Amino acid sequence: MEHGDEKEPIRNSPFQIKLPLFIALALAVGVLIGANSFSPSSTNPQGTAKSYLKFRDILSYIDRDYVDTVNIEELSDYAITKMLEKLDPHTSYIPADELAMARSYLEGDFEGIGIEFNIFNDTIYVISPLSGGPSEAAGILAGDKIIAVDGKKVAGTNINNEGVFKRLRGPKGSKVTLTIKREGTKKPLSITLERNKIPTHSVDVGYMVDNRTGYIKVSRFSATTYEEFKEALTTLKKKGLERLILDLRGNPGGYMDHAIRMADEFISGEKMIVYTDGKGSKYDSKTFARTKGDFEDGPLVVLLDEGSASASEILAGALQDNDRALIVGRRSFGKGLVQMPIPLNDGSELRLTISRYFTPSGRSIQKPYTAGAEAYGQDIIHRFENGEYFKPDSSLFVDSLKYKTLRGRAVYGGGGIMPDVFVPRDTSELSPYLSQLYTKNIIREYTLEYYRNHRKELEKMPFEKFSKTFKVTDGMLQEVVRMASAAGVAFKQEEYSRSEKLLRNNIKAFIARSVYGNEGFFPVLHESDEEFQEALKHFSMALGMATGGAYK
C-alpha cells in the first residue's frame, strides 16, 4: 500500500463518513447492524436467471410430486444456508422468526449466561465468555463445546442460533446446566450457571500499575466503548500516566466506529487507520486519523491473543502498521470481512459480505477459508494441536506474506495480526484439578463465602494494604479442597501441587473483586499473568516506536 503525498489534504470519503449508519458496526459473529436497501446488479444476468428458474422448478416438483409431504419453506432455508457456506464464513441468512432474537443478541440487551458462540459442524463452540458474565465466572473457556443443555443433547441435532438462544437465555436468577466437552479433558464437564443480566460495560478496568504506567482492558466494542475508554484514559492521565498497556485479549470485536475513534486517540496527523476493498469500487473506503488524540506520543503496548477479533484486529493492525504500538501476545483470530444487512420480502435477512478489511500496509485481516466451514470453525483448536500457542507458526513468516509498516518494519499477513513480541501460553500451573474447581464453581463459591464472613474487616482495608499484606493461608486452601471433595472433585496431589501458586493468586483475586470490584481483581490477577508481565518488560521497544527512534 502506497501512502499519498503528505502535502495533499487527506479526507475520509463520503461513503466512509456514512459507514457507521449502514455498513460498519461489525460484530464478532460476523454480522452487522444497519438499515440499507440494496439492489444487486448482476455481472451475469443470464446465468442468474437460469439458476433461479432451475431452483424454482425443483422446488415445484418436490412440492407437487415427492412421495412424502415436505415443508418447502424449511427446505428452501436449508438450501440457502448451505449455498452461503460456499462463499465465506460470515455471509449468513437469518430466517424471519430468528431475526428479532438475533438483533437483540447483537445489541446486548438480554439476560442469559454471557457467551459469544458459533455453530460449526452441528456443534456449539464457545468463542469467548463475556467479561463479567456468568460463563466467565464459572470458568467456561474459548473452544469449549456445549454438547447438552439441562441434560438434553444439543450436539448433532441440527441446532440453529434460535435454538441456542431459547436454551441459554432466560430470566435473571434462573439456572441452566451445561455439559461441556473441553480439549484435553477426557470426561465431559457439568456446569450449572445462574443466568444474569449481561453487563453492558466494555472497558473492564483502568488502573495505574505504578506511578507512570497505566493499564486499560477493553473486553468488546459496544455502543459506549469509546466514551468509557476516554473516561478511563482521562482518569489515568490525571494520575500521572506516561505509558500504557491496552489489553485487547479475548475481545471479539463489535462496533467498528468505536475502534476507529480509539485508534485516532493514539495516531497523530492524518495517517490511514483502515481501508476496505470490494467488487468494483462501490464499497471501497479509506479511513484516516482526523482529530488530535489524548495519547499520541507516549509508549504504547497492546496485548493480543487468539480471542481478539474483528474490531480488535483493525485497531491493533492500525497501531502496528503506523509504528505506534508494540503488539505483544499471539496471533489474533483473523476476521476481516464486512457484511451488509439486506432485508428480504418475507421478513428474513441476508447478511452479505461486500468487502474485506485491510490494515494500512495492505494486509488482509481475514484468515483463509479454503478448507470449508468445519475447518474454519476448528481453527483455534488446530492452532493448539499444531503448537502455535507455544511457538510462532513459521509457515506464516514468508516473503509472500511480508508487508512494510510506515517506517519500513516487516510485518506479516496470513490472517489475523501477528505480534511483534510472541508470548507462549503459560500452561505450567494449569491442571485438570484446577479446571474442575472452576467448572464446579468452587473458587467463586468459596471466595464469596469468605467475603461474607469477613466483610467488615475487608471493607475497612484500603486496596494497597490488601495487595501487600493479604495472604491466602494453607487453611484457606484446605477449606477449598474440602468444598471440592464434597462437590465430587477428587483430590489429586500432583495436580494440586502444580496449581497451588496459581490457585492462591486466583482466590486472592476473586476476594479482591468482591471487595474492590475490577479495580482490585485485575491488579492481583496480573501478578500471575505471564503476558501482562512480558508487556511490562518491553516498554523500551515501545518507546523507540513512540519517539521514531530505533526499533530493536
Coordinates of C-alpha atoms in Angstrom, one line a residue:
M1 CA 0.0 0.0 0.0
E2 CA 1.5 3.3 -1.0
H3 CA 0.9 6.4 1.1
G4 CA -0.1 9.7 -0.6
D5 CA 1.9 12.9 -0.6
E6 CA 1.7 14.4 2.9
K7 CA 1.2 17.8 1.4
E8 CA -2.1 16.8 -0.2
P9 CA -5.2 17.1 2.0
I10 CA -6.4 13.7 3.1
R11 CA -10.1 13.3 3.7
N12 CA -12.4 10.4 4.6
S13 CA -14.6 9.5 1.7
P14 CA -18.3 10.4 1.9
F15 CA -19.0 6.7 1.9
Q16 CA -16.7 6.2 4.9
I17 CA -18.3 9.1 6.9
K18 CA -21.7 7.4 6.4
L19 CA -20.3 3.9 7.1
P20 CA -21.4 3.7 10.8
L21 CA -25.0 4.4 9.6
F22 CA -25.4 1.4 7.4
I23 CA -22.3 -0.9 7.0
A24 CA -20.0 -0.6 10.0
L25 CA -20.5 -1.9 13.4
A26 CA -19.3 -5.4 12.6
L27 CA -19.7 -7.9 15.4
A28 CA -17.6 -11.0 16.2
V29 CA -20.2 -13.4 14.9
G30 CA -19.6 -11.7 11.5
V31 CA -22.8 -9.7 11.2
L32 CA -23.7 -6.0 11.1
I33 CA -26.3 -3.7 12.4
G34 CA -27.7 -1.3 9.9
A35 CA -30.6 -0.5 7.6
N36 CA -29.7 0.0 4.0
S37 CA -31.7 -1.1 1.0
F38 CA -29.7 -3.0 -1.6
S39 CA -30.4 -3.8 -5.3
P40 CA -27.7 -6.1 -6.6
S41 CA -26.6 -5.7 -10.2
S42 CA -25.6 -9.0 -11.7
T43 CA -22.4 -9.3 -13.8
N44 CA -24.0 -12.5 -15.3
P45 CA -27.8 -11.8 -15.6
Q46 CA -28.4 -14.8 -17.9
G47 CA -26.7 -17.2 -15.5
T48 CA -28.6 -15.8 -12.6
A49 CA -31.9 -16.1 -14.3
K50 CA -31.2 -19.7 -15.5
S51 CA -30.2 -20.8 -11.9
Y52 CA -33.2 -19.1 -10.4
L53 CA -35.6 -20.9 -12.8
K54 CA -33.8 -24.2 -12.1
F55 CA -34.2 -23.8 -8.3
R56 CA -37.9 -22.8 -8.7
D57 CA -38.6 -25.8 -10.9
I58 CA -37.0 -28.2 -8.4
L59 CA -39.0 -26.8 -5.5
S60 CA -42.2 -27.1 -7.6
Y61 CA -41.6 -30.7 -8.4
I62 CA -40.8 -31.6 -4.8
D63 CA -43.9 -29.8 -3.6
R64 CA -46.2 -31.5 -6.2
D65 CA -44.8 -35.0 -6.7
Y66 CA -42.4 -36.0 -3.8
V67 CA -43.6 -39.2 -2.1
D68 CA -43.8 -37.5 1.4
T69 CA -45.2 -34.2 2.5
V70 CA -42.3 -31.7 2.8
N71 CA -42.0 -28.3 4.4
I72 CA -40.9 -26.3 1.3
E73 CA -40.1 -23.2 3.2
E74 CA -37.8 -25.1 5.6
L75 CA -36.2 -26.9 2.7
S76 CA -35.6 -23.6 0.9
D77 CA -34.0 -22.1 4.0
Y78 CA -31.7 -25.1 4.4
A79 CA -30.6 -24.8 0.7
I80 CA -29.9 -21.1 1.1
T81 CA -27.8 -21.7 4.2
K82 CA -25.8 -24.4 2.6
M83 CA -25.3 -22.3 -0.5
L84 CA -23.9 -19.4 1.6
E85 CA -21.4 -21.7 3.3
K86 CA -19.7 -21.9 -0.1
L87 CA -19.0 -18.2 -0.1
D88 CA -17.3 -17.3 3.2
P89 CA -17.7 -17.9 7.0
H90 CA -19.6 -14.8 7.7
T91 CA -22.2 -14.3 5.0
S92 CA -25.4 -15.6 6.6
Y93 CA -29.1 -15.9 6.2
I94 CA -31.4 -15.1 9.1
P95 CA -35.0 -16.5 8.8
A96 CA -37.7 -14.1 9.8
D97 CA -38.6 -16.0 13.0
E98 CA -35.0 -15.7 14.2
L99 CA -34.3 -12.1 13.3
A100 CA -35.7 -10.4 16.4
M101 CA -33.7 -12.8 18.6
A102 CA -30.5 -12.3 16.6
R103 CA -30.8 -8.5 16.7
S104 CA -31.4 -8.5 20.5
Y105 CA -28.3 -10.6 20.9
L106 CA -26.2 -8.2 18.9
E107 CA -27.5 -5.2 20.8
G108 CA -26.6 -6.9 24.0
D109 CA -29.9 -6.3 25.7
F110 CA -30.7 -9.7 27.1
E111 CA -30.4 -11.9 30.2
G112 CA -28.5 -15.2 29.8
I113 CA -25.2 -16.9 30.5
G114 CA -22.9 -14.5 28.6
I115 CA -21.1 -16.2 25.8
E116 CA -20.1 -15.4 22.2
F117 CA -20.7 -18.6 20.3
N118 CA -20.7 -20.1 16.8
I119 CA -22.2 -23.3 15.4
F120 CA -19.8 -25.4 13.4
N121 CA -20.4 -29.0 12.2
D122 CA -23.7 -29.1 14.2
T123 CA -21.8 -28.3 17.4
I124 CA -22.0 -25.2 19.6
Y125 CA -18.5 -23.8 20.1
V126 CA -17.7 -21.1 22.7
I127 CA -15.9 -18.2 21.0
S128 CA -15.5 -16.2 24.2
P129 CA -17.1 -15.9 27.6
L130 CA -18.3 -12.3 28.1
S131 CA -16.4 -10.4 30.7
G132 CA -18.3 -10.2 34.0
G133 CA -20.9 -12.7 32.9
P134 CA -21.9 -16.0 34.5
S135 CA -19.9 -18.1 32.0
E136 CA -16.7 -16.3 32.7
A137 CA -17.3 -16.7 36.5
A138 CA -17.8 -20.4 36.1
G139 CA -14.6 -20.9 34.1
I140 CA -16.0 -21.6 30.7
L141 CA -13.3 -21.2 28.1
A142 CA -12.9 -20.3 24.4
G143 CA -13.0 -23.5 22.4
D144 CA -15.4 -25.4 24.8
K145 CA -18.1 -27.4 23.0
I146 CA -21.6 -27.3 24.5
I147 CA -22.9 -30.9 24.0
A148 CA -26.0 -30.8 26.2
V149 CA -28.3 -28.2 28.0
D150 CA -30.2 -29.4 31.1
G151 CA -29.4 -32.9 30.2
K152 CA -30.8 -32.7 26.7
K153 CA -28.3 -33.3 23.8
V154 CA -27.7 -30.3 21.5
A155 CA -24.7 -31.6 19.6
G156 CA -25.6 -33.3 16.3
T157 CA -29.3 -32.2 16.5
N158 CA -29.2 -29.6 13.7
I159 CA -29.5 -26.8 16.3
N160 CA -29.5 -23.2 15.0
N161 CA -29.0 -19.8 16.6
E162 CA -32.6 -19.6 17.7
G163 CA -32.4 -23.0 19.4
V164 CA -29.3 -21.9 21.3
F165 CA -30.9 -18.6 22.4
K166 CA -34.0 -20.5 23.6
R167 CA -32.0 -22.8 25.7
L168 CA -29.4 -20.4 27.1
R169 CA -31.4 -17.3 27.6
G170 CA -33.8 -16.8 30.4
P171 CA -34.8 -14.6 33.3
K172 CA -32.2 -13.4 35.7
G173 CA -31.8 -15.8 38.6
S174 CA -33.0 -18.9 36.7
K175 CA -30.5 -21.8 36.4
V176 CA -29.2 -23.8 33.5
T177 CA -26.8 -26.8 33.4
L178 CA -24.4 -27.2 30.5
T179 CA -22.5 -30.3 29.6
I180 CA -19.1 -29.2 28.2
K181 CA -16.5 -31.1 26.2
R182 CA -13.1 -29.5 26.6
E183 CA -9.9 -30.2 24.7
G184 CA -7.5 -32.2 26.8
T185 CA -10.3 -33.3 29.2
K186 CA -11.4 -36.9 28.8
K187 CA -14.8 -36.7 30.6
P188 CA -17.5 -34.1 29.8
L189 CA -17.8 -31.3 32.4
S190 CA -21.1 -30.5 34.0
I191 CA -21.5 -26.8 34.9
T192 CA -24.6 -25.2 36.4
L193 CA -25.0 -21.4 35.8
E194 CA -27.3 -18.8 37.2
R195 CA -28.5 -16.5 34.4
N196 CA -28.0 -12.8 34.9
K197 CA -28.2 -9.5 33.1
I198 CA -25.2 -9.4 30.7
P199 CA -23.2 -6.4 31.7
T200 CA -23.1 -3.7 29.0
H201 CA -19.9 -2.0 30.1
S202 CA -17.0 -2.8 27.8
V203 CA -14.0 -1.2 29.5
D204 CA -13.5 -3.7 32.3
V205 CA -10.9 -1.7 34.2
G206 CA -8.4 1.2 34.0
Y207 CA -5.7 1.4 36.7
M208 CA -2.2 2.6 37.4
V209 CA 0.3 -0.3 37.6
D210 CA 2.9 2.1 39.1
N211 CA 3.2 5.8 39.2
R212 CA 3.7 6.2 35.4
T213 CA 2.3 3.0 33.9
G214 CA -1.4 2.7 33.1
Y215 CA -3.5 -0.3 32.1
I216 CA -6.8 -0.4 30.3
K217 CA -8.7 -3.5 29.4
V218 CA -11.4 -3.4 26.6
S219 CA -13.4 -6.6 26.5
R220 CA -15.5 -5.7 23.4
F221 CA -16.6 -2.7 21.3
S222 CA -20.1 -1.7 22.4
A223 CA -22.2 1.4 21.9
T224 CA -20.4 3.1 24.8
T225 CA -16.9 1.8 24.4
Y226 CA -15.2 5.0 23.1
E227 CA -16.7 7.1 25.9
E228 CA -15.8 4.6 28.5
F229 CA -12.2 4.5 27.1
K230 CA -11.9 8.3 27.0
E231 CA -13.1 8.5 30.6
A232 CA -10.6 5.8 31.7
L233 CA -7.7 7.5 29.8
T234 CA -8.5 10.9 31.3
T235 CA -8.6 9.5 34.8
L236 CA -5.2 7.8 34.3
K237 CA -3.6 10.9 32.9
K238 CA -4.6 12.8 36.0
K239 CA -2.8 10.1 38.0
G240 CA 0.5 10.6 36.1
L241 CA 0.1 8.3 33.0
E242 CA 3.2 8.3 30.8
R243 CA 3.0 4.8 29.2
L244 CA 0.1 2.5 28.6
I245 CA -0.8 -1.2 28.2
L246 CA -4.0 -1.6 26.2
D247 CA -5.4 -5.1 26.7
L248 CA -7.5 -6.5 23.8
R249 CA -7.1 -10.2 24.7
G250 CA -10.3 -12.1 24.2
N251 CA -12.0 -9.0 22.7
P252 CA -14.3 -10.5 20.0
G253 CA -15.0 -7.1 18.3
G254 CA -18.1 -5.1 18.0
Y255 CA -18.9 -1.6 16.8
M256 CA -16.3 -0.7 14.2
D257 CA -16.6 3.1 14.6
H258 CA -15.6 2.9 18.2
A259 CA -12.4 1.0 17.4
I260 CA -11.6 3.6 14.7
R261 CA -12.2 6.5 17.1
M262 CA -10.0 4.8 19.7
A263 CA -7.2 4.4 17.1
D264 CA -7.5 8.1 16.4
E265 CA -6.7 8.8 20.0
F266 CA -3.3 7.2 19.5
I267 CA -2.4 8.0 15.9
S268 CA -1.2 11.5 15.0
G269 CA -1.7 13.5 11.8
E270 CA -3.8 12.1 9.0
K271 CA -2.4 8.6 8.8
M272 CA -4.5 5.8 7.5
I273 CA -6.4 3.6 10.0
V274 CA -8.1 1.0 7.8
Y275 CA -9.4 0.5 4.3
T276 CA -12.0 -1.8 2.7
D277 CA -11.9 -3.3 -0.8
G278 CA -14.9 -5.0 -2.5
K279 CA -16.0 -5.8 -6.0
G280 CA -15.6 -2.7 -8.1
S281 CA -15.4 0.5 -6.1
K282 CA -18.9 0.8 -4.6
Y283 CA -18.0 -0.5 -1.2
D284 CA -14.3 0.6 -1.2
S285 CA -13.4 3.1 1.6
K286 CA -10.4 4.6 3.3
T287 CA -10.4 5.8 6.9
F288 CA -7.8 8.2 8.2
A289 CA -7.0 9.8 11.6
R290 CA -8.7 13.1 11.9
T291 CA -8.5 14.5 15.4
K292 CA -5.8 15.4 17.9
G293 CA -5.8 12.4 20.3
D294 CA -5.2 12.3 24.0
F295 CA -2.3 9.8 23.8
E296 CA -0.4 10.3 20.6
D297 CA 3.1 10.3 22.0
G298 CA 3.6 8.0 25.0
P299 CA 4.9 4.4 24.8
L300 CA 2.0 2.0 24.0
V301 CA 1.9 -1.8 24.3
V302 CA -1.1 -3.7 23.0
L303 CA -1.9 -7.2 24.3
L304 CA -3.5 -9.5 21.7
D305 CA -4.3 -13.2 21.5
E306 CA -6.3 -15.8 19.5
G307 CA -9.6 -14.5 21.0
S308 CA -9.0 -10.9 19.7
A309 CA -11.2 -10.5 16.5
S310 CA -12.7 -8.1 14.1
A311 CA -12.7 -4.5 15.5
S312 CA -9.8 -5.5 17.9
E313 CA -7.7 -6.6 14.9
I314 CA -8.4 -3.4 13.0
L315 CA -7.3 -1.3 16.0
A316 CA -4.2 -3.4 16.6
G317 CA -3.3 -3.5 12.8
A318 CA -3.6 0.3 12.5
L319 CA -1.3 0.8 15.5
Q320 CA 1.2 -1.7 14.3
D321 CA 1.4 -0.5 10.7
N322 CA 1.8 3.1 11.8
D323 CA 4.6 2.1 14.2
R324 CA 2.5 3.5 17.0
A325 CA 2.3 0.5 19.3
L326 CA 4.2 -2.7 20.1
I327 CA 2.0 -5.8 19.8
V328 CA 2.6 -8.4 22.5
G329 CA 1.0 -11.8 22.7
R330 CA -0.2 -14.3 20.0
R331 CA -1.8 -14.2 16.5
S332 CA -5.3 -12.8 16.6
F333 CA -8.4 -14.6 15.4
G334 CA -8.5 -13.4 11.8
K335 CA -11.9 -11.9 11.0
G336 CA -11.8 -9.2 8.4
L337 CA -14.9 -9.3 6.3
V338 CA -17.6 -6.6 6.0
Q339 CA -21.3 -7.6 5.9
M340 CA -24.3 -5.6 4.7
P341 CA -27.7 -6.5 6.1
I342 CA -30.3 -6.9 3.3
P343 CA -33.9 -7.2 4.3
L344 CA -35.9 -9.8 2.2
N345 CA -39.6 -9.7 1.3
D346 CA -40.7 -12.3 3.8
G347 CA -39.1 -10.5 6.8
S348 CA -35.9 -12.6 6.8
E349 CA -32.5 -11.0 6.2
L350 CA -29.4 -11.7 4.2
R351 CA -26.1 -10.6 5.6
L352 CA -23.8 -10.5 2.6
T353 CA -20.1 -9.9 2.6
I354 CA -19.4 -6.9 0.4
S355 CA -15.8 -6.1 1.1
R356 CA -12.6 -7.0 3.1
Y357 CA -10.8 -5.0 5.8
F358 CA -7.1 -4.3 5.2
T359 CA -4.6 -2.7 7.5
P360 CA -2.7 0.4 6.3
S361 CA 0.2 -1.7 5.0
G362 CA -2.1 -3.8 2.8
R363 CA -2.6 -6.9 5.0
S364 CA -5.9 -8.7 4.8
I365 CA -7.1 -9.4 8.3
Q366 CA -9.3 -12.4 7.2
K367 CA -7.8 -15.8 7.7
P368 CA -8.2 -18.4 4.9
Y369 CA -11.5 -20.2 4.3
T370 CA -10.1 -22.7 1.7
A371 CA -10.9 -25.8 3.7
G372 CA -14.6 -25.0 4.4
A373 CA -16.8 -24.2 7.3
E374 CA -15.8 -27.1 9.6
A375 CA -12.0 -26.5 9.3
Y376 CA -12.6 -22.7 9.7
G377 CA -14.6 -23.3 12.9
Q378 CA -11.9 -25.6 14.3
D379 CA -9.0 -23.2 13.5
I380 CA -8.5 -22.2 17.1
I381 CA -8.3 -25.8 18.2
H382 CA -6.0 -26.7 15.3
R383 CA -3.6 -23.9 16.4
F384 CA -3.4 -25.6 19.8
E385 CA -2.8 -29.0 18.2
N386 CA -0.2 -27.6 15.9
G387 CA 1.7 -26.0 18.7
E388 CA 1.1 -22.4 17.6
Y389 CA 0.1 -21.3 21.2
F390 CA 3.7 -22.2 22.2
K391 CA 5.8 -21.0 19.3
P392 CA 5.1 -18.8 16.2
D393 CA 3.8 -20.6 13.1
S394 CA 6.9 -20.5 10.7
S395 CA 4.6 -21.0 7.7
L396 CA 3.2 -17.5 8.1
F397 CA 6.6 -15.8 8.0
V398 CA 7.4 -16.0 4.3
D399 CA 8.1 -13.3 1.7
S400 CA 4.7 -13.7 0.0
L401 CA 3.1 -12.6 3.3
K402 CA 5.6 -9.8 4.1
Y403 CA 4.5 -6.1 4.3
K404 CA 6.1 -2.9 5.4
T405 CA 5.0 -0.5 8.2
L406 CA 5.1 3.2 7.8
R407 CA 8.8 3.3 8.9
G408 CA 9.7 0.1 6.9
R409 CA 9.5 -2.6 9.6
A410 CA 8.5 -6.0 8.3
V411 CA 5.1 -7.3 9.3
Y412 CA 3.3 -10.4 8.1
G413 CA -0.2 -11.3 6.8
G414 CA -1.8 -14.7 6.7
G415 CA -4.9 -14.0 8.7
G416 CA -5.1 -12.1 11.9
I417 CA -2.5 -9.7 13.4
M418 CA 1.0 -11.1 14.2
P419 CA 2.5 -9.9 17.4
D420 CA 5.9 -8.1 17.5
V421 CA 6.7 -10.0 20.6
F422 CA 5.4 -13.6 20.8
V423 CA 4.4 -14.8 24.3
P424 CA 3.5 -18.6 24.6
R425 CA 0.6 -19.7 26.6
D426 CA 1.7 -20.4 30.1
T427 CA 0.2 -23.8 31.0
S428 CA 2.8 -24.8 33.6
E429 CA 0.5 -24.2 36.5
L430 CA -2.7 -25.4 34.9
S431 CA -4.2 -28.8 35.7
P432 CA -7.4 -30.8 35.4
Y433 CA -7.9 -30.4 39.1
L434 CA -7.8 -26.6 38.9
S435 CA -10.1 -26.7 35.9
Q436 CA -12.7 -28.7 37.9
L437 CA -12.5 -26.1 40.7
Y438 CA -13.7 -23.6 38.1
T439 CA -16.2 -25.7 36.3
K440 CA -17.8 -26.7 39.6
N441 CA -17.8 -23.1 40.7
I442 CA -15.8 -24.0 43.8
I443 CA -13.5 -21.0 43.8
R444 CA -16.3 -18.5 43.3
E445 CA -18.4 -20.1 46.0
Y446 CA -15.6 -20.2 48.5
T447 CA -14.4 -16.6 47.9
L448 CA -18.0 -15.2 48.1
E449 CA -18.5 -17.1 51.4
Y450 CA -15.1 -15.8 52.7
Y451 CA -16.1 -12.3 51.7
R452 CA -19.5 -12.6 53.5
N453 CA -17.8 -13.9 56.7
H454 CA -15.0 -11.2 56.7
R455 CA -16.9 -8.3 55.1
K456 CA -16.5 -5.8 57.8
E457 CA -12.7 -6.2 58.2
L458 CA -12.1 -6.4 54.5
E459 CA -14.1 -3.2 53.6
K460 CA -12.1 -1.2 56.2
M461 CA -8.8 -2.2 54.4
P462 CA -7.5 0.0 51.6
F463 CA -6.6 -2.0 48.5
E464 CA -3.0 -1.1 48.7
K465 CA -2.8 -2.7 52.1
F466 CA -4.8 -5.7 50.9
S467 CA -2.5 -6.2 48.0
K468 CA 0.7 -6.1 50.1
T469 CA -0.4 -7.9 53.2
F470 CA -3.3 -10.3 52.5
K471 CA -2.2 -13.9 52.3
V472 CA -4.2 -17.0 51.2
T473 CA -3.3 -19.4 54.0
D474 CA -2.9 -23.1 53.9
G475 CA -6.0 -23.4 56.0
M476 CA -8.0 -21.5 53.3
L477 CA -6.7 -23.9 50.7
Q478 CA -7.7 -26.9 52.8
E479 CA -11.2 -25.5 53.0
V480 CA -11.3 -25.1 49.2
V481 CA -10.2 -28.8 48.9
R482 CA -12.9 -29.9 51.3
M483 CA -15.6 -28.0 49.4
A484 CA -14.3 -29.5 46.2
S485 CA -14.4 -33.1 47.6
A486 CA -18.0 -32.5 48.8
A487 CA -18.9 -31.5 45.3
G488 CA -17.4 -34.7 43.8
V489 CA -14.0 -33.3 42.8
A490 CA -11.4 -36.0 43.7
F491 CA -8.2 -34.6 45.2
K492 CA -5.1 -35.3 43.2
Q493 CA -1.9 -34.3 45.0
E494 CA 0.4 -33.9 41.9
E495 CA -2.1 -31.7 40.1
Y496 CA -2.9 -29.7 43.2
S497 CA 0.8 -29.1 43.8
R498 CA 1.3 -27.9 40.2
S499 CA -1.5 -25.4 40.5
E500 CA -1.1 -24.3 44.1
K501 CA 0.6 -21.0 43.4
L502 CA -1.9 -20.0 40.7
L503 CA -4.8 -21.2 43.0
R504 CA -3.6 -18.9 45.8
N505 CA -3.5 -16.0 43.3
N506 CA -6.9 -16.6 41.9
I507 CA -8.5 -17.0 45.4
K508 CA -7.0 -13.6 46.4
A509 CA -8.1 -12.0 43.1
F510 CA -11.7 -13.1 43.5
I511 CA -11.8 -11.9 47.1
A512 CA -10.5 -8.6 45.9
R513 CA -13.2 -8.5 43.2
S514 CA -15.9 -8.9 45.9
V515 CA -14.3 -6.0 48.0
Y516 CA -13.0 -3.6 45.4
G517 CA -14.5 -4.6 42.1
N518 CA -12.4 -5.0 38.9
E519 CA -10.0 -2.3 40.3
G520 CA -8.9 -4.9 42.8
F521 CA -9.4 -8.1 40.8
F522 CA -7.2 -7.3 37.8
P523 CA -4.1 -6.0 39.7
V524 CA -4.0 -9.2 41.7
L525 CA -4.7 -11.4 38.8
H526 CA -1.9 -9.8 36.8
E527 CA 0.7 -10.9 39.3
S528 CA 0.4 -14.4 37.8
D529 CA -0.3 -13.2 34.2
E530 CA 2.8 -14.0 32.1
E531 CA 1.6 -12.0 29.1
F532 CA 1.0 -8.9 31.2
Q533 CA 4.4 -9.3 32.9
E534 CA 6.0 -9.6 29.5
A535 CA 4.3 -6.4 28.3
L536 CA 5.9 -4.5 31.2
K537 CA 9.3 -5.7 30.1
H538 CA 9.0 -4.2 26.6
F539 CA 8.3 -0.5 27.1
S540 CA 11.8 0.4 25.8
M541 CA 10.9 -1.1 22.4
A542 CA 7.5 0.8 22.6
L543 CA 9.4 4.0 23.5
G544 CA 11.5 3.6 20.4
M545 CA 8.4 3.5 18.2
A546 CA 6.7 6.4 20.0
T547 CA 9.7 8.6 19.5
G548 CA 10.6 7.5 16.0
G549 CA 13.9 6.0 17.2
A550 CA 15.5 2.7 16.5
Y551 CA 13.4 -0.5 16.9
K552 CA 15.3 -3.4 18.4

